[in-house]
Every structure is written in C-alpha cells, then in structure tokens.
JSON list of C-alpha atoms in Angstrom, two decimals:
[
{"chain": "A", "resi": 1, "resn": "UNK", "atom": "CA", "xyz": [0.00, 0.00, 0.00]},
{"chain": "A", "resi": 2, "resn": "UNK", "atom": "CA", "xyz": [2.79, 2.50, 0.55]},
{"chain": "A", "resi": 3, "resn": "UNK", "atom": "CA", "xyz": [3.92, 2.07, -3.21]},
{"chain": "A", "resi": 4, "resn": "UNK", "atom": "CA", "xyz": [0.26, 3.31, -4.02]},
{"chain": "A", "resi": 5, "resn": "UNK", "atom": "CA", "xyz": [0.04, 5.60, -1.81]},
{"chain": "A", "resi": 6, "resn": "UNK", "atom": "CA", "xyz": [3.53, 7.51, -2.98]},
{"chain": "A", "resi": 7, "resn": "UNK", "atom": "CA", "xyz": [2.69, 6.81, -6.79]},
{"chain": "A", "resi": 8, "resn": "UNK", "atom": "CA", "xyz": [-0.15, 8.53, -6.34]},
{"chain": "A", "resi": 9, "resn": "UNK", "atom": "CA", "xyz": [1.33, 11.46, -4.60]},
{"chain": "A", "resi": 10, "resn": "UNK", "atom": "CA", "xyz": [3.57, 11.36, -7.26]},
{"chain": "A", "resi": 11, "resn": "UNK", "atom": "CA", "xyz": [1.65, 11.65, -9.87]},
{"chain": "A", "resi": 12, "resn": "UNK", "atom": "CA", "xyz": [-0.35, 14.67, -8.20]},
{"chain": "A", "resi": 13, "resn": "UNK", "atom": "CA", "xyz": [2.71, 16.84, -8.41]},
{"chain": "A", "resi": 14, "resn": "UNK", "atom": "CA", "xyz": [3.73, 15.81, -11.85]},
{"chain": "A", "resi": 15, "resn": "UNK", "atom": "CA", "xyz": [0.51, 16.15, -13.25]},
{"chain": "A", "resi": 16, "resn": "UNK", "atom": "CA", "xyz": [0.47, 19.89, -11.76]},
{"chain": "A", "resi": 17, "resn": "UNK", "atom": "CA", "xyz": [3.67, 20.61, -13.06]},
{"chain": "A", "resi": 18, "resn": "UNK", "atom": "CA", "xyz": [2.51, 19.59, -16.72]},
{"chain": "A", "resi": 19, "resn": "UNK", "atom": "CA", "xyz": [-0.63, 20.84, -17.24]},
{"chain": "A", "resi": 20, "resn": "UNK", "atom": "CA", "xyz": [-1.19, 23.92, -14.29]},
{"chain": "A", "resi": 21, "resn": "UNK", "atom": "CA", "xyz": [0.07, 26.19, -16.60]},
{"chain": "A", "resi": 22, "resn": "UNK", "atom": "CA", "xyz": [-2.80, 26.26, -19.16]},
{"chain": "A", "resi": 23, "resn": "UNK", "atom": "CA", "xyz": [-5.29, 27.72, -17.18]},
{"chain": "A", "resi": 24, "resn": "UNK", "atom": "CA", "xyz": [-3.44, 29.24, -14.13]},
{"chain": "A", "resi": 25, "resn": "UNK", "atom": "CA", "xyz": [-0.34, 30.18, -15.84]},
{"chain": "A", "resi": 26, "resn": "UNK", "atom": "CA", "xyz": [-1.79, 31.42, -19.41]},
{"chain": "A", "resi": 27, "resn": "UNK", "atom": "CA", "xyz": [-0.43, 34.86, -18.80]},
{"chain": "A", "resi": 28, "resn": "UNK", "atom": "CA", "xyz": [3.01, 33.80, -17.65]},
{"chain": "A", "resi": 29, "resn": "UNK", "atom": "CA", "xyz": [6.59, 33.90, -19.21]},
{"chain": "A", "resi": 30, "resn": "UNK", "atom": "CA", "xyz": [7.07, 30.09, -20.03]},
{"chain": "A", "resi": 31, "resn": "UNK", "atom": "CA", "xyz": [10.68, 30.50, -18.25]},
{"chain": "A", "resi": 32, "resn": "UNK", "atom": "CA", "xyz": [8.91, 31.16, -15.24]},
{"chain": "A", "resi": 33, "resn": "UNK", "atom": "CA", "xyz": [6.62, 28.19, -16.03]},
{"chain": "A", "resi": 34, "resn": "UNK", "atom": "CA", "xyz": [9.25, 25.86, -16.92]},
{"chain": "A", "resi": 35, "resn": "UNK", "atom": "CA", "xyz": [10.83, 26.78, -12.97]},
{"chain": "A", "resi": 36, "resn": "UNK", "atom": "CA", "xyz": [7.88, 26.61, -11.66]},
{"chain": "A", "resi": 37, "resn": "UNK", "atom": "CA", "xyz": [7.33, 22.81, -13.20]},
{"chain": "A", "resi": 38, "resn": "UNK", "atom": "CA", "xyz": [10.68, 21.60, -12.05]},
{"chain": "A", "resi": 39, "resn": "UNK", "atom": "CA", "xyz": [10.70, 22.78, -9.15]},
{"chain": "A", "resi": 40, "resn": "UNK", "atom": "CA", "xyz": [6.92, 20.80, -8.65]},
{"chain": "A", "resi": 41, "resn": "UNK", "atom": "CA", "xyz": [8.78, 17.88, -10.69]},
{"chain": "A", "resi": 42, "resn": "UNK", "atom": "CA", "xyz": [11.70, 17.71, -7.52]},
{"chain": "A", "resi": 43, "resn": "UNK", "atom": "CA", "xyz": [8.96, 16.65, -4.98]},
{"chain": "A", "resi": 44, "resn": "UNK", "atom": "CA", "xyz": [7.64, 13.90, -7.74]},
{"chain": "A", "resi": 45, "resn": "UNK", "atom": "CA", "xyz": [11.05, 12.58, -8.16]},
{"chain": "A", "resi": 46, "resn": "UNK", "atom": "CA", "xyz": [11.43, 12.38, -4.49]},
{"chain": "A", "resi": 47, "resn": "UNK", "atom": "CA", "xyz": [7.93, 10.56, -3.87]},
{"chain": "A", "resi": 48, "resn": "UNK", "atom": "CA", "xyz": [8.45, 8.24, -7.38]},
{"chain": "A", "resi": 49, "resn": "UNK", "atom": "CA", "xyz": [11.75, 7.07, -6.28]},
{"chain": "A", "resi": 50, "resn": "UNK", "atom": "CA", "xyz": [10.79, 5.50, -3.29]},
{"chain": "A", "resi": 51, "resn": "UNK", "atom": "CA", "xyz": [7.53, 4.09, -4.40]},
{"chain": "A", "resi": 52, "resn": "UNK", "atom": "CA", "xyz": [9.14, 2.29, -7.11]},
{"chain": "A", "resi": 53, "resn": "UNK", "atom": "CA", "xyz": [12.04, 1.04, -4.90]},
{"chain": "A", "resi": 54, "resn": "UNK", "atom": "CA", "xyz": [9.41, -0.12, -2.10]},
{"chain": "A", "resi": 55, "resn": "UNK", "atom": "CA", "xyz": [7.45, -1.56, -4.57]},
{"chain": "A", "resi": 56, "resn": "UNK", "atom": "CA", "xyz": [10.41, -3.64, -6.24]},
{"chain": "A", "resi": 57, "resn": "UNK", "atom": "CA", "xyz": [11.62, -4.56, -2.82]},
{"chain": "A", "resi": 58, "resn": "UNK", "atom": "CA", "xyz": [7.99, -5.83, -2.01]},
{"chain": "A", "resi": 59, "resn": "UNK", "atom": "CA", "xyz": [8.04, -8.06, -5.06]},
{"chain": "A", "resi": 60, "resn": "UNK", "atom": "CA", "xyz": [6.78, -6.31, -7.79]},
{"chain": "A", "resi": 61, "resn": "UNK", "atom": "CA", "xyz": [7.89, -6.26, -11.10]},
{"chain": "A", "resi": 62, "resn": "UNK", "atom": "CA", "xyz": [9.17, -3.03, -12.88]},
{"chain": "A", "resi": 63, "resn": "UNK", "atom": "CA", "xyz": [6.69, -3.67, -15.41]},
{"chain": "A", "resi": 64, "resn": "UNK", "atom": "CA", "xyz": [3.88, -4.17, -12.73]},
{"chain": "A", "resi": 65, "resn": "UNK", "atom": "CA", "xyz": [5.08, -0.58, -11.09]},
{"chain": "A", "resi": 66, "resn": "UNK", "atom": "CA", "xyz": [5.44, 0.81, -14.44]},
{"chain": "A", "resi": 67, "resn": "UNK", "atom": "CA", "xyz": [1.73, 0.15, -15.66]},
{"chain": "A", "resi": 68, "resn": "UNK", "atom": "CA", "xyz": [0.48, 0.86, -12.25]},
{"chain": "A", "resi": 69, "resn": "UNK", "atom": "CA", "xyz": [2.10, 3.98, -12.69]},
{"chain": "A", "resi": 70, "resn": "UNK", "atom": "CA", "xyz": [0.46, 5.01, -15.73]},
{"chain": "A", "resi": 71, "resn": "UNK", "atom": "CA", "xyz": [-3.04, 3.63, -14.33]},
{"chain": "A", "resi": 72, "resn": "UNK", "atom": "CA", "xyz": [-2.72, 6.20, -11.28]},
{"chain": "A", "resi": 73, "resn": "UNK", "atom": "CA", "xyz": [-1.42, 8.87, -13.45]},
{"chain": "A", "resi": 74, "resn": "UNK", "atom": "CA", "xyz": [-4.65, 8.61, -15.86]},
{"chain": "A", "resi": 75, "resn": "UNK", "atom": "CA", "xyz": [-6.86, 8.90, -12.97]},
{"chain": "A", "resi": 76, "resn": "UNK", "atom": "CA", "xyz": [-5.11, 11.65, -11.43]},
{"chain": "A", "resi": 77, "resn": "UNK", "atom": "CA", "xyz": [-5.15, 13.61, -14.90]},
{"chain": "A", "resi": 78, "resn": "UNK", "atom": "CA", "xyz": [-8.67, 12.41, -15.15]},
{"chain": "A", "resi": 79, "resn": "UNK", "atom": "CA", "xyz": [-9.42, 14.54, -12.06]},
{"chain": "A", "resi": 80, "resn": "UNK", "atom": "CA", "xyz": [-7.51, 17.72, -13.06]},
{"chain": "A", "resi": 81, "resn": "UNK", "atom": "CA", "xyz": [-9.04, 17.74, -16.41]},
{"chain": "A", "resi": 82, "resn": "UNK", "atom": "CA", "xyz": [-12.15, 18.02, -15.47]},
{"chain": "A", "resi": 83, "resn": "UNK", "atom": "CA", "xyz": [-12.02, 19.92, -11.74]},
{"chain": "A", "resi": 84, "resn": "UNK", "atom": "CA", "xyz": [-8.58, 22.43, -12.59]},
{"chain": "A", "resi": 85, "resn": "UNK", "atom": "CA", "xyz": [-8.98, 22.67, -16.53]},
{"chain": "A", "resi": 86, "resn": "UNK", "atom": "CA", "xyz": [-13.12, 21.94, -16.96]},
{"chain": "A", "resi": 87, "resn": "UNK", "atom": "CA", "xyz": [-12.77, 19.93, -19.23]},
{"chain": "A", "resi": 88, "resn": "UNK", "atom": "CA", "xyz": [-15.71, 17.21, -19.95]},
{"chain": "A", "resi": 89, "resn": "UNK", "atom": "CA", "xyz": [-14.61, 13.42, -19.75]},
{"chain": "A", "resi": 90, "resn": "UNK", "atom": "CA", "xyz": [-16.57, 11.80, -23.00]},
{"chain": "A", "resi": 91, "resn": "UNK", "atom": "CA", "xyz": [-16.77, 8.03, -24.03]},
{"chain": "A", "resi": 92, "resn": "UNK", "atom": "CA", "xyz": [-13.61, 8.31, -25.29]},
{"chain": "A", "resi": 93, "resn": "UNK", "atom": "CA", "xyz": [-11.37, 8.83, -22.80]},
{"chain": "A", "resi": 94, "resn": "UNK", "atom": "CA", "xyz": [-13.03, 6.16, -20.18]},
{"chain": "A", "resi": 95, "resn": "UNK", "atom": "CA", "xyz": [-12.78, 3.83, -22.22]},
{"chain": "A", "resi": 96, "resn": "UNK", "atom": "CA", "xyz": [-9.16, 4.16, -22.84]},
{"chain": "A", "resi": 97, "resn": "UNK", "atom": "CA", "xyz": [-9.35, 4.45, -19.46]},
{"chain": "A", "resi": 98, "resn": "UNK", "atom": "CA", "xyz": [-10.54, 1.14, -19.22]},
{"chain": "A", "resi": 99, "resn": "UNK", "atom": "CA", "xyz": [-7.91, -0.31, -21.57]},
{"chain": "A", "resi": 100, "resn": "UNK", "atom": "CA", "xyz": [-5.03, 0.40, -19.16]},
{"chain": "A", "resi": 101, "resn": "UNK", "atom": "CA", "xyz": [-6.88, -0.61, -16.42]},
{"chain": "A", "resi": 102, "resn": "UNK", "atom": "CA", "xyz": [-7.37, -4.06, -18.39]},
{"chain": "A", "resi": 103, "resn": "UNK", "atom": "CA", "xyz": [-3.63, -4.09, -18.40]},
{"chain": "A", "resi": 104, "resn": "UNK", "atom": "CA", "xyz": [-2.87, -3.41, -14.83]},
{"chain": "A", "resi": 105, "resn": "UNK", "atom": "CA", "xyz": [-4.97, -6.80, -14.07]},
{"chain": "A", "resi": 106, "resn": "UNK", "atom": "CA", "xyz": [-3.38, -8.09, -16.46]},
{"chain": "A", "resi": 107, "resn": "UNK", "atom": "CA", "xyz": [-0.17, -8.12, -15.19]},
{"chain": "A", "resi": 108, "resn": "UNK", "atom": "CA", "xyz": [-1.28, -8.49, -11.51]},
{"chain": "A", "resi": 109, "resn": "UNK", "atom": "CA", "xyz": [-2.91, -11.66, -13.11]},
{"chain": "A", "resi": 110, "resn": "UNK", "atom": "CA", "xyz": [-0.33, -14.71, -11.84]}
]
C-alpha cells in the first residue's frame, strides 16, 4: 500500500507541473513556467523514487510498477481535467481508461 500511496502522490505533483500552466499560468513567461514545473517535478522525483524502490523490494515487477504507474497517473489527470482545466470526460477517454486498467490486471494476473 505505501507504493500506491507515494505513486499517487507522485503523480499529483507531476501532473500539476505539466498541465497547471494552461489555465493558471496562461499569462506567464514560459521560463517562469518551466521553474515553476521543475521545481513541482523535484517533490515527484522524491515521492516516485521511493515508491518504485518499495514496490520492487515488495516483489513487484518493474513492469507491474510501471503500468500501475500510468493507471494512477490517468486517474489523477482524469481529475484535473475536469475539476482544474473543466474539461468534460466523454466516451472516449473512459474507455481508454478502461484499456489500461485491463492491463494493470493483467499483469497483476499470476
């Protein structure tokens, strides 16, 4: 659960540091943004690490972290899309959605 847990943290910063700039940010230099980004993209890096390293020492796989990975970070973006950026969820994107979810069972599947 700690894995999780930090991946999702993760993810929260890194999504923020790619995409709070289109709404928040429109009016500002995009050298400010970039150091603004990193600097949200250092406190990723230092929940990411760990996750992946407790997850690995746990017995995962690095493919099972990395899929999990993207799983959490499509919810996550799911969630600033539409409650940061307003932008409607259609058909579209759940069911992608669903697709990478299909592969995160997958390769929990033993």
């Amino acid at each position: 659960m700690p894995t999780i847990a930090l991946l999702l943290l993760s993810n929260l910063f890194m999504t923020t540091a790619w995409y709070w700039h289109l709404k928040a940010g429109a009016g500002v230099p995009i050298a400010r943004v970039i150091a603004i980004s990193w600097g949200l993209a250092l406190f990723e890096y230092c929940l990411a690490v760990p996750a992946n390293r407790l997850g690995y020492a746990a017995g995962w796989s690095a493919a099972q972290l990395k899929i999990t990975q993207e799983a959490i970070s499509l919810l996550v973006f799911a969630g600033f899309a539409v409650l940061v950026l307003g932008e409607p969820l259609g058909w579209r994107q759940a069911a992608a959605f669903m697709l990478i979810l299909a592969a995160v069972a997958l390769l929990a599947w033993r």
